Structure formats: C-alpha cells, structure tokens
Amino acid sequence: MAAERLVVVGGDAAGMAAASQARRLKGPTELAITAFERGHFTSYSACGIPYWVGGRVPERDALIARTPEEHRARDIDLRTRTEVVELDLAGQRVRARDLGSGAESWTDYDKLVLATGARPVRPRLPGIGAHGVHGVQTLDDGQRLMDTLERTSGRRAVVVGAGYIGVEMAEALVGRGFEVTVLHRGEQPMATLDPDMGALVHAAMNGMGIRTVAGAEVTKILTDEEGRASAVATAAGDEYPADVVVLGIGVEPRTSLARAAGLPLGESGGLLTDLSMRVRGHENIWSGGDCVEVLDLVAGRNRHIPLGTHANKHGQVIGSGVGGGYATFPGVVGTAVSKVCELEIARTGLREKDALAAGLRFVSATIESTTTAGYYPGAAKMTVKMLAERRTGRLLGVQIVGGAGSAKRVDIAAVALTAGMTVDQVVSLDLGYAPPFSPVWDPIQVAARKAVSAVRAADA
Ligand SMILES: Cc1cc2nc3c(=O)[nH]c(=O)nc-3n(C[C@H](O)[C@H](O)[C@H](O)COP(=O)(O)OP(=O)(O)OC[C@H]3O[C@@H](n4cnc5c(N)ncnc54)[C@H](O)[C@@H]3O)c2cc1C
C-alpha cells in the first residue's frame, strides 16, 4: 500500500513538533512527510532571540533545536526557503514557491498541518520599511537585526511597544551597550498586567536607565540621506533619535492562506480547532501554534495567545493525531513569564479588566514579600497581586513583579487555577520551605490569605 502523504506548512515549533511526533509513530513506508519553511531555519527558539541579541547566548545556532539536515535524516522532506502560497482543499494539494528560483509546484496531501505562526504588527507608517527598522519574529529577523547592530557605530536604540518582547529586547539592547528608549501607547508597560503592576515595571525600567515613554503614538520613522532610520516621531510632536528601531507591537495570527481557502477563523483571525487540534469541520487538516485561537479555561472563551509553550504542545498533540494516536490540548489559563534585566514579571489567569469583561465579580489583594527568607543573603522584593471571585472565593488570577526567583512561583497559581481551587485551598497547600527558597509563608500563600480576608469582607 502507498504511504499516506502528510504536508506541513511552517517549519518551527508547532509544525516540526507535529512532523517529528508523527514520524515517531509512523515510519516512512507508512507516512511520507513534506514540510515547507520559507525561512532558512527550522525548529529554532524565537524565545531565545533576545538573549542571543543581548550576548547572554553567544551563538545563534545554540537556538536551533533541529536543523533542516537533521530533520531530513529522520525521513522528513524539509524544503527551506519555500513558501506555500495557496491551499487547494478540494484538490488536496498545496502550491509552493521556491524563494530562490521563483519556481512553483503543487504537492498533494492526504493530511495537512498548518503551522504558519504569527505575523508581527507593522503599522503602515512613513519610514517603517527603512534600513535599521527591525521586527524579531523569526530567527531570520533576529539575524538581520544582529547584522545592523554589528554595522552601526551609533548607540541609540528605540523599541516601539512595551509588551514582553519589547521589554526583553530593551534588556538585550542595554546588554549590547545601547542607550534605550521604549515608546508605548498604553498607560504602563506590560499591558498583560493590571496598570498598578505595570507601574512597578515602569519604575524598575527607569531605574535601570531604560527610558519608557507612555502614551506615545508613533507616527513616522525619520530617515537620513541614505534611507536609514534616524529617529522616531510621535503624535505629541516629539522625536526620539535612533540608530536602530526594534518593533515589538504585538502579533496577529498568520492565516491569510487559511482565510483564502475558507477555513474557519475566530474573532482574532486565528484558526478554530477542536481539542485534538483538528481544524473545525475538516477531518484531515490540523493546526496549532501562533496561528490558532486557544480556549481560555478561566474566562471560558477563545483567545489568541501566541506562546511557544502552547505551540510545542499543540505540535505534539497534532503529531499524535496524524500518526494514528490520540491526544488533546484542553486549553490554557494564560500563564506567561518574562524579565527585564533583574526584574521578573509573571501572570496567570485574569486581569481586572478580563474579569470585568467576563462578568465576574471579584476582589483583589496585593502583598509585598521576599523571594527567600527576608534575612537570607540575596532576598529580593516581590509583589504579588491576586484576584478571587466574590462569594465562591475561586482563584481568578495572579500577577507577580519582583527580583530573581519571583516569576516561576506563578506556576503554583497556574496549577491552582487549572484545578479550579479557591484562595482558601491555596492557603492550605503544602509548599516547600527552607530559608534559601522562600519565607516560611510562600508569597503566593501570603497573597491568598489576604484574598481570603477580602472575599469574606466583601460578602459580610
Ligand atoms: C522575541 C520573541 C521572544 C519570545 N519569547 C517567548 C517566551 O519566552 N515564552 C513563550 O512561551 N513564547 C515566546 N515567544 C513566542 C514563541 O516564539 C512562539 O509562540 C512560537 O515560536 C510559535 O511557534 P509556531 O510554530 O506557531 O510559529 P513560528 O515560530 O512563527 O513558526 C512559523 C513558521 O512558519 C513559517 N511560515 C509561515 N508562513 C509560511 C508559508 N506560507 N510557507 C512556508 N513557511 C511559512 C515561518 O517562516 C515560521 O518559521 C517569543 C517570540 C518572540 C518573537
């Protein structure tokens, strides 16, 4: 019997995790796998780009988990620098263009995986395409930025956007000796936090010498006579000199192929799948990673949350399904961690505005504690904000800003959220304690105790 044909579009986390898992389950005589990647690299860690740019990871190739050659050695026909430009669902084939030669050809499939990731938002502003203006979505983007950084003798960098990619890139550029200004539209950096927690990030960044400008609506990138970016202009009439500009204004699902083919998309433009990551209504098409919406288990609705941790799990689930096994991805609770220089930032669950939008009545509790016993050398300050539902006391969300050792504590809250625990139950958790690791009451439990009191007071 002829081998089934699997076509994968997108050669990074979700796509190659799916292809690799399918290959583990089925050998080449049963399943022929062709994967298309329009860039040069496969299975790389985009998450590591800020640390390579900042010099903490010395080699670009350390970010590559598996090269195209390594995939080919596992019987995956990997075609790099080849872009899929059309999906023909009725004919079960994809049209691909070799980006070197421009030649196009059709490839037939029995099963299709769409893992095209996300597209960085690039507002249509004068000068946005100038030399020296960079996104950092793919490893190819990262390489282009590194080439600019190595060429420029100037030392002024402007980062547009203060989400986690913006703040991580600010740290990276500081690490390379740049004077960094972060321009962002919001009230505070890190809009994934409530503004009161974002204010702590703002203060800390300014303390690190990173200038952050709130309410800054970028209108134009000014260029010099050679067409290189020289400054960023804002609606307030201010100009921020720049030898390099990094864009971190967010991403949107890269689903233009899926849209053209009539596949189902959600409000965000992300593909809609069932729990086994099958595209809704299409038995032989799967999708995962940054191009899909995920179920937010706390808010009870679909959202676009582009994170590598989801993409890898999606790939695993897809590969199992494609390979004849069974796996599902139940959804997320919205956990994310990042850092800027010494400051760690974490969140899980709902912010105040998410809880309001979901129609939930809640209380919040904010506490200050330390990452280790207060007397232990190196103890760092840590602020925890916790949201709990009124009446039931159900945990709704946690945000953390603090020194080294703070961020990953959010995982306790992520587990509690997944289990649907109340803040009372969080107080009773048997967490580990010794002075080098935490105060005798873990900061998460200190916040939970305060939240318990707030729930009781609100309903007294
Ligand atoms: C700077 C940065 C830092 C990050 N840090 C973190 C972090 O700390 N933690 C975390 O969880 N996540 C992080 N992320 C997010 C994480 O990298 C992504 O969620 C993850 O890479 C998504 O994987 P993916 O396979 O869905 O998409 P991608 O990694 O975007 O891969 C999609 C691939 O598809 C290719 N492609 C697209 N269209 C086509 C086509 N038509 N034909 C052929 N190929 C195509 C693209 O070239 C790309 O290589 C970070 C992202 C960035 C950019």
Coordinates of C-alpha atoms and ligand atoms in Angstrom, one line a residue:
M1 CA 0.0 0.0 0.0
A2 CA 1.3 3.5 -0.9
A3 CA 2.3 5.7 2.1
E4 CA -0.1 8.3 3.3
R5 CA 1.1 11.9 2.5
L6 CA 1.4 14.5 5.2
V7 CA 2.2 18.1 4.3
V8 CA 3.3 20.6 7.0
V9 CA 3.3 24.3 6.3
G10 CA 5.7 26.1 8.7
G11 CA 8.9 24.6 10.0
D12 CA 9.2 25.9 13.5
A13 CA 7.8 24.9 16.9
A14 CA 4.3 23.6 16.1
G15 CA 5.0 22.4 12.6
M16 CA 8.1 20.4 13.3
A17 CA 6.9 19.1 16.7
A18 CA 3.9 17.7 14.8
A19 CA 6.1 16.3 12.0
S20 CA 8.6 14.7 14.4
Q21 CA 5.9 13.2 16.6
A22 CA 4.1 11.8 13.5
R23 CA 7.4 10.3 12.4
R24 CA 8.0 8.7 15.8
L25 CA 4.6 7.0 15.4
K26 CA 4.8 6.0 11.7
G27 CA 7.8 5.1 9.6
P28 CA 8.4 6.4 6.1
T29 CA 6.8 3.4 4.4
E30 CA 3.5 4.3 6.1
L31 CA 3.7 8.1 6.1
A32 CA 5.6 10.4 3.7
I33 CA 6.2 13.8 5.3
T34 CA 6.9 17.0 3.3
A35 CA 7.4 20.2 5.3
F36 CA 7.7 23.7 3.8
E37 CA 9.5 26.5 5.6
R38 CA 10.0 29.9 3.9
G39 CA 13.0 30.9 6.1
H40 CA 16.4 29.4 6.4
F41 CA 16.0 27.8 9.8
T42 CA 13.8 25.1 11.4
S43 CA 12.9 24.2 15.0
Y44 CA 14.5 27.3 16.4
S45 CA 13.7 29.1 19.7
A46 CA 12.4 32.6 18.8
C47 CA 12.1 32.9 22.6
G48 CA 15.9 32.9 22.8
I49 CA 16.4 35.7 20.3
P50 CA 16.6 38.5 23.0
Y51 CA 19.2 36.5 24.9
W52 CA 21.3 36.0 21.7
V53 CA 21.0 39.6 20.7
G54 CA 21.9 40.7 24.3
G55 CA 25.0 38.4 24.2
R56 CA 24.0 36.0 27.0
V57 CA 23.7 33.2 24.4
P58 CA 26.9 33.6 22.4
E59 CA 25.9 31.6 19.3
R60 CA 22.9 31.9 17.1
D61 CA 22.9 28.2 16.3
A62 CA 22.5 27.4 20.0
L63 CA 18.9 28.4 19.5
I64 CA 18.3 25.8 16.8
A65 CA 17.0 22.5 18.3
R66 CA 17.0 20.7 15.0
T67 CA 18.4 21.8 11.6
P68 CA 16.8 21.0 8.2
E69 CA 19.5 18.4 7.7
E70 CA 18.7 16.7 11.0
H71 CA 15.0 16.6 10.0
R72 CA 15.9 15.1 6.6
A73 CA 18.0 12.5 8.3
R74 CA 14.7 11.4 10.0
D75 CA 13.0 11.0 6.7
I76 CA 11.2 14.3 6.6
D77 CA 11.4 16.0 3.2
L78 CA 12.2 19.5 4.5
R79 CA 12.1 22.3 1.9
T80 CA 13.5 25.5 3.3
R81 CA 13.2 28.9 1.5
T82 CA 10.0 27.6 0.1
E83 CA 6.7 29.3 0.7
V84 CA 3.3 27.8 0.4
V85 CA 1.2 30.4 -1.5
E86 CA -2.1 28.6 -2.0
L87 CA -4.2 25.8 -0.4
D88 CA -6.4 23.9 -2.7
L89 CA -8.6 22.0 -0.2
A90 CA -10.9 20.4 -2.8
G91 CA -7.9 19.0 -4.7
Q92 CA -6.0 18.2 -1.5
R93 CA -2.8 19.9 -2.6
V94 CA -0.7 23.0 -1.8
R95 CA 1.1 25.3 -4.2
A96 CA 4.6 26.2 -3.1
R97 CA 7.1 28.8 -4.4
D98 CA 10.9 28.3 -4.2
L99 CA 12.0 31.7 -3.0
G100 CA 15.4 31.3 -4.7
S101 CA 14.3 30.4 -8.2
G102 CA 10.7 31.6 -8.1
A103 CA 9.6 28.2 -9.5
E104 CA 6.2 27.0 -8.3
S105 CA 4.9 23.4 -8.0
W106 CA 1.9 21.6 -6.5
T107 CA 2.3 19.0 -3.7
D108 CA -0.6 16.5 -3.0
Y109 CA -1.6 15.6 0.6
D110 CA -3.8 13.2 2.5
K111 CA -3.3 15.1 5.7
L112 CA -2.4 18.7 6.1
V113 CA -0.9 20.6 9.1
L114 CA -1.0 24.4 9.2
A115 CA 1.6 25.9 11.5
T116 CA 2.3 29.3 9.9
G117 CA 2.8 31.1 13.2
A118 CA 2.0 34.8 13.7
R119 CA 2.8 38.0 11.8
P120 CA 4.3 41.0 13.7
V121 CA 2.1 44.0 13.5
R122 CA 3.7 46.6 11.2
P123 CA 1.6 49.8 11.1
R124 CA 1.7 51.5 7.7
L125 CA 3.8 54.5 8.8
P126 CA 6.2 56.6 6.7
G127 CA 9.7 55.1 7.0
I128 CA 8.6 51.8 8.5
G129 CA 10.4 49.9 5.8
A130 CA 13.7 51.9 6.3
H131 CA 17.0 50.2 6.9
G132 CA 17.5 49.8 10.6
V133 CA 13.9 49.1 11.4
H134 CA 13.5 45.5 12.6
G135 CA 10.9 43.0 13.8
V136 CA 12.2 40.0 15.8
Q137 CA 9.6 37.3 14.9
T138 CA 11.8 34.7 13.3
L139 CA 15.5 33.7 13.5
D140 CA 15.9 35.3 10.1
D141 CA 14.6 38.6 11.6
G142 CA 17.0 38.2 14.5
Q143 CA 19.9 37.7 12.1
R144 CA 19.0 40.8 10.2
L145 CA 18.9 42.8 13.5
M146 CA 22.3 41.4 14.5
D147 CA 23.7 42.4 11.1
T148 CA 22.5 46.0 11.7
L149 CA 23.8 46.1 15.3
E150 CA 27.2 45.0 14.1
R151 CA 27.3 47.6 11.3
T152 CA 26.1 50.6 13.2
S153 CA 28.5 52.8 15.2
G154 CA 25.6 54.7 16.8
R155 CA 24.4 53.7 20.2
R156 CA 20.8 54.9 20.4
A157 CA 18.0 52.4 20.1
V158 CA 14.3 52.9 20.2
V159 CA 12.0 50.0 21.0
V160 CA 8.4 50.5 19.9
G161 CA 6.0 48.5 22.1
A162 CA 6.3 47.5 25.8
G163 CA 4.9 44.0 25.8
Y164 CA 7.1 41.2 26.8
I165 CA 9.0 41.2 23.5
G166 CA 9.6 45.0 23.8
V167 CA 10.9 44.8 27.3
E168 CA 13.1 41.7 26.6
M169 CA 14.5 43.5 23.6
A170 CA 15.1 46.6 25.7
E171 CA 17.2 44.5 28.1
A172 CA 19.0 42.9 25.1
L173 CA 20.0 46.3 23.7
V174 CA 21.1 47.6 27.1
G175 CA 23.3 44.4 27.2
R176 CA 24.9 45.5 24.0
G177 CA 25.7 48.9 25.3
F178 CA 22.8 50.9 23.7
E179 CA 21.0 53.8 25.2
V180 CA 17.4 52.5 25.0
T181 CA 14.1 54.4 24.8
V182 CA 10.9 52.3 24.9
L183 CA 7.8 54.0 23.3
H184 CA 4.4 52.6 24.1
R185 CA 0.8 53.6 23.7
G186 CA -0.5 52.4 27.0
E187 CA -0.7 53.8 30.4
Q188 CA 2.1 51.4 31.7
P189 CA 4.4 48.9 30.1
M190 CA 3.3 45.2 30.1
A191 CA -0.3 45.6 29.3
T192 CA -0.7 41.9 30.1
L193 CA -0.6 43.1 33.7
D194 CA -3.0 45.4 35.5
P195 CA -1.8 49.0 35.4
D196 CA -0.9 49.1 39.1
M197 CA 1.5 46.1 38.5
G198 CA 2.7 47.6 35.2
A199 CA 3.7 50.8 37.1
L200 CA 6.2 48.7 39.1
V201 CA 7.8 47.6 35.8
H202 CA 7.9 51.2 34.6
A203 CA 9.6 52.3 37.7
A204 CA 12.1 49.5 37.6
M205 CA 13.0 50.0 33.9
N206 CA 13.6 53.7 34.5
G207 CA 15.8 52.7 37.4
M208 CA 17.8 50.6 35.0
G209 CA 18.4 53.5 32.7
I210 CA 15.8 52.4 30.2
R211 CA 13.6 55.4 29.3
T212 CA 10.0 54.4 28.9
V213 CA 7.5 56.9 27.4
A214 CA 3.8 56.1 28.0
G215 CA 1.0 57.3 25.7
A216 CA 3.4 57.6 22.8
E217 CA 1.7 57.1 19.4
V218 CA 4.4 56.6 16.8
T219 CA 3.5 58.5 13.6
K220 CA 6.7 58.2 11.5
I221 CA 10.2 56.8 11.2
L222 CA 12.6 59.6 10.1
T223 CA 15.4 58.6 7.8
D224 CA 18.8 60.1 6.8
E225 CA 20.0 60.7 3.3
E226 CA 21.0 57.0 2.9
G227 CA 17.5 55.9 3.8
R228 CA 18.5 54.7 7.3
A229 CA 16.3 55.2 10.3
S230 CA 17.5 58.2 12.2
A231 CA 14.6 59.0 14.6
V232 CA 11.1 58.0 15.7
A233 CA 8.4 60.7 15.7
T234 CA 5.3 60.6 17.8
A235 CA 1.8 62.3 17.6
A236 CA 2.8 64.6 20.5
G237 CA 5.4 66.1 18.2
D238 CA 8.4 64.5 19.9
E239 CA 11.3 63.0 18.0
Y240 CA 13.5 60.2 19.6
P241 CA 16.9 59.8 17.8
A242 CA 17.6 56.2 16.8
D243 CA 20.4 54.3 15.1
V244 CA 18.2 51.2 15.3
V245 CA 14.5 50.7 15.8
V246 CA 13.0 47.5 17.1
L247 CA 9.3 46.8 16.7
G248 CA 7.5 44.8 19.4
I249 CA 3.9 46.0 18.9
G250 CA 2.4 42.6 19.0
V251 CA 1.5 39.9 16.5
E252 CA -1.6 38.6 14.7
P253 CA -2.2 35.1 13.5
R254 CA -0.7 34.5 10.1
T255 CA -3.8 33.0 8.5
S256 CA -4.2 34.6 5.1
L257 CA -3.8 31.2 3.3
A258 CA -6.4 29.7 5.6
R259 CA -8.7 32.6 5.1
A260 CA -8.4 32.4 1.3
A261 CA -9.2 28.7 1.5
G262 CA -12.3 29.4 3.5
L263 CA -11.1 27.7 6.8
P264 CA -12.9 28.8 10.0
L265 CA -11.3 31.7 11.8
G266 CA -12.2 33.2 15.2
E267 CA -12.5 36.9 16.2
S268 CA -8.8 37.4 16.4
G269 CA -8.3 35.9 12.9
G270 CA -6.8 32.7 14.4
L271 CA -7.8 29.3 13.1
L272 CA -10.5 27.5 15.1
T273 CA -9.8 23.9 16.1
D274 CA -11.3 21.2 18.2
L275 CA -9.5 19.8 21.3
S276 CA -7.4 17.4 19.1
M277 CA -6.2 20.5 17.2
R278 CA -8.2 19.4 14.1
V279 CA -9.5 22.4 12.1
R280 CA -13.2 22.6 12.8
G281 CA -15.2 20.8 10.2
H282 CA -12.1 19.4 8.4
E283 CA -11.2 15.8 9.2
N284 CA -7.8 15.8 7.5
I285 CA -6.5 19.3 8.5
W286 CA -4.8 20.2 11.8
S287 CA -3.5 23.5 13.0
G288 CA -1.5 24.7 16.0
G289 CA 0.8 27.3 17.4
D290 CA 0.6 31.0 16.9
C291 CA -1.9 30.8 14.0
V292 CA -4.7 29.3 16.2
E293 CA -7.0 30.5 18.9
V294 CA -6.9 28.6 22.2
L295 CA -9.6 28.1 24.8
D296 CA -9.1 30.2 27.9
L297 CA -10.2 27.9 30.7
V298 CA -10.7 30.7 33.2
A299 CA -12.5 33.2 31.0
G300 CA -14.4 30.4 29.2
R301 CA -13.8 31.8 25.7
N302 CA -11.4 31.5 22.8
R303 CA -8.4 33.9 22.6
H304 CA -5.2 34.3 20.6
I305 CA -2.3 33.7 23.0
P306 CA 0.8 33.3 20.9
L307 CA 3.3 31.4 23.1
G308 CA 6.0 28.8 22.4
T309 CA 4.9 26.7 25.3
H310 CA 1.5 26.2 23.6
A311 CA 3.0 25.7 20.1
N312 CA 5.2 22.8 21.2
K313 CA 2.3 21.1 23.0
H314 CA 0.0 21.7 20.0
G315 CA 2.6 20.1 17.7
Q316 CA 2.8 17.0 20.0
V317 CA -1.0 16.6 20.0
I318 CA -1.2 17.1 16.2
G319 CA 1.6 14.6 15.5
S320 CA -0.2 12.1 17.7
G321 CA -3.4 12.5 15.8
V322 CA -1.8 12.4 12.4
G323 CA 0.2 9.4 13.4
G324 CA -3.0 7.5 14.4
G325 CA -2.7 8.0 18.2
Y326 CA -4.9 10.2 20.4
A327 CA -4.1 13.3 22.4
T328 CA -5.9 16.6 23.2
F329 CA -5.0 20.1 24.2
P330 CA -7.6 21.2 26.8
G331 CA -6.9 24.9 26.9
V332 CA -4.8 27.4 28.8
V333 CA -5.0 29.6 31.9
G334 CA -3.0 32.4 30.5
T335 CA 0.4 31.9 32.1
A336 CA 3.4 33.9 31.0
V337 CA 6.8 34.8 32.4
S338 CA 9.4 37.3 31.3
K339 CA 12.1 39.6 32.6
V340 CA 13.8 42.8 32.0
C341 CA 17.3 42.9 33.5
E342 CA 16.9 41.9 37.2
L343 CA 13.2 42.3 37.2
E344 CA 11.0 39.2 36.8
I345 CA 7.4 39.5 35.6
A346 CA 4.7 36.9 35.6
R347 CA 1.0 36.5 35.2
T348 CA -1.7 33.8 35.0
G349 CA -5.4 33.9 34.8
L350 CA -7.5 37.0 34.5
R351 CA -6.5 40.7 35.0
E352 CA -9.1 43.0 36.5
K353 CA -10.4 44.0 33.0
D354 CA -10.7 40.4 31.9
A355 CA -12.7 39.5 34.9
L356 CA -15.0 42.5 34.3
A357 CA -15.4 41.6 30.7
A358 CA -16.3 38.0 31.7
G359 CA -19.0 39.4 34.0
L360 CA -17.3 38.2 37.2
R361 CA -17.4 39.9 40.5
F362 CA -14.1 39.8 42.2
V363 CA -11.8 41.1 45.0
S364 CA -8.1 41.8 44.7
A365 CA -5.3 41.6 47.2
T366 CA -1.7 42.8 46.7
I367 CA 1.1 42.0 49.1
E368 CA 4.8 42.6 49.3
S369 CA 7.1 39.8 50.3
T370 CA 10.6 38.4 49.5
T371 CA 11.9 35.6 47.3
T372 CA 13.7 33.9 50.2
A373 CA 13.6 34.3 53.9
G374 CA 14.0 38.1 54.5
Y375 CA 17.3 37.6 56.4
Y376 CA 18.8 35.2 53.8
P377 CA 21.5 36.8 51.6
G378 CA 20.2 37.9 48.2
A379 CA 16.5 38.1 49.3
A380 CA 14.7 40.1 46.6
K381 CA 11.5 42.1 46.9
M382 CA 8.4 40.5 45.3
T383 CA 5.0 42.0 44.8
V384 CA 2.0 39.6 44.3
K385 CA -1.5 40.6 43.2
M386 CA -4.2 38.0 43.4
L387 CA -7.8 38.1 42.1
A388 CA -10.5 36.0 43.6
E389 CA -14.2 35.6 42.8
R390 CA -16.6 37.1 45.3
R391 CA -18.8 34.6 47.3
T392 CA -17.1 31.5 46.0
G393 CA -13.5 32.6 46.7
R394 CA -12.4 30.9 43.4
L395 CA -8.9 32.0 42.4
L396 CA -9.1 34.0 39.2
G397 CA -5.6 35.3 38.5
V398 CA -2.2 36.2 39.8
Q399 CA 0.4 38.8 38.8
I400 CA 3.9 38.9 40.1
V401 CA 6.7 41.5 39.7
G402 CA 9.9 41.1 41.6
G403 CA 13.6 40.2 41.8
A404 CA 15.3 36.9 40.8
G405 CA 13.3 33.9 41.9
S406 CA 9.9 35.6 41.6
A407 CA 8.5 34.7 38.3
K408 CA 8.2 30.9 38.3
R409 CA 6.2 31.0 41.5
V410 CA 3.3 31.8 39.2
D411 CA 3.3 28.1 38.3
I412 CA 1.8 27.4 41.7
A413 CA -1.1 29.7 40.8
A414 CA -1.4 28.2 37.3
V415 CA -1.9 24.7 38.8
A416 CA -4.4 26.1 41.3
L417 CA -6.3 27.8 38.5
T418 CA -6.3 24.7 36.4
A419 CA -7.6 22.7 39.4
G420 CA -10.3 25.4 40.0
M421 CA -9.1 25.9 43.6
T422 CA -10.4 28.6 46.0
V423 CA -8.0 31.0 47.6
D424 CA -8.7 29.2 50.9
Q425 CA -7.4 26.0 49.4
V426 CA -4.3 27.8 48.1
V427 CA -3.6 28.9 51.7
S428 CA -3.6 25.2 52.8
L429 CA -1.3 23.9 50.0
D430 CA 1.8 22.0 51.3
L431 CA 4.5 24.0 49.6
G432 CA 8.2 23.5 50.3
Y433 CA 10.0 25.8 52.6
A434 CA 13.6 26.5 53.6
P435 CA 15.2 30.0 54.1
P436 CA 17.2 29.9 50.8
F437 CA 14.0 29.2 48.8
S438 CA 11.2 31.2 50.4
P439 CA 9.8 32.9 53.5
V440 CA 8.1 30.4 55.8
W441 CA 4.8 31.5 54.2
D442 CA 5.3 31.5 50.4
P443 CA 4.4 34.9 48.9
I444 CA 1.6 33.2 46.9
Q445 CA 0.1 32.0 50.1
V446 CA 0.5 35.4 51.8
A447 CA -1.5 36.9 48.9
A448 CA -4.0 34.1 49.2
R449 CA -4.5 34.8 52.9
K450 CA -5.2 38.4 52.1
A451 CA -7.5 37.4 49.3
V452 CA -9.5 35.1 51.7
S453 CA -10.0 38.1 54.1
A454 CA -11.1 40.3 51.1
V455 CA -13.6 37.7 50.0
R456 CA -15.0 37.4 53.5
A457 CA -15.1 41.2 54.0
A458 CA -16.8 41.8 50.6
D459 CA -19.6 39.4 51.4
A460 CA -20.0 40.2 55.1
Ligands
LIG1 C1 11.4 37.6 20.5 C2 10.5 36.5 21.0 C3 10.5 36.0 22.3 C4 9.6 35.1 22.7 N1 9.7 34.6 23.9 C5 8.8 33.6 24.4 C6 8.9 33.1 25.7 O1 9.7 33.5 26.5 N2 8.0 32.1 26.0 C7 7.0 31.7 25.1 O2 6.2 30.8 25.5 N3 6.9 32.2 23.9 C8 7.8 33.1 23.5 N4 7.7 33.6 22.2 C9 6.7 33.1 21.3 C10 7.1 31.8 20.6 O3 8.3 32.0 20.0 C11 6.1 31.5 19.6 O4 4.9 31.3 20.3 C12 6.4 30.2 18.8 O5 7.6 30.4 18.1 C13 5.3 29.8 17.9 O6 5.6 28.7 17.1 P1 4.9 28.4 15.8 O7 5.5 27.2 15.2 O8 3.4 28.5 16.0 O9 5.2 29.7 14.9 P2 6.6 30.3 14.4 O10 7.6 30.1 15.4 O11 6.3 31.7 14.0 O12 6.8 29.5 13.1 C14 6.1 29.5 12.0 C15 7.0 29.3 10.8 O13 6.2 29.2 9.6 C16 6.9 29.7 8.5 N5 5.8 30.1 7.6 C17 4.8 31.0 7.7 N6 4.0 31.0 6.6 C18 4.6 30.1 5.7 C19 4.3 29.7 4.4 N7 3.2 30.2 3.8 N8 5.0 28.8 3.8 C20 6.1 28.3 4.5 N9 6.5 28.6 5.7 C21 5.7 29.5 6.3 C22 7.6 30.9 9.2 O14 8.7 31.3 8.4 C23 8.0 30.4 10.5 O15 9.3 29.9 10.6 C24 8.6 34.6 21.8 C25 8.6 35.1 20.5 C26 9.5 36.0 20.1 C27 9.4 36.6 18.6

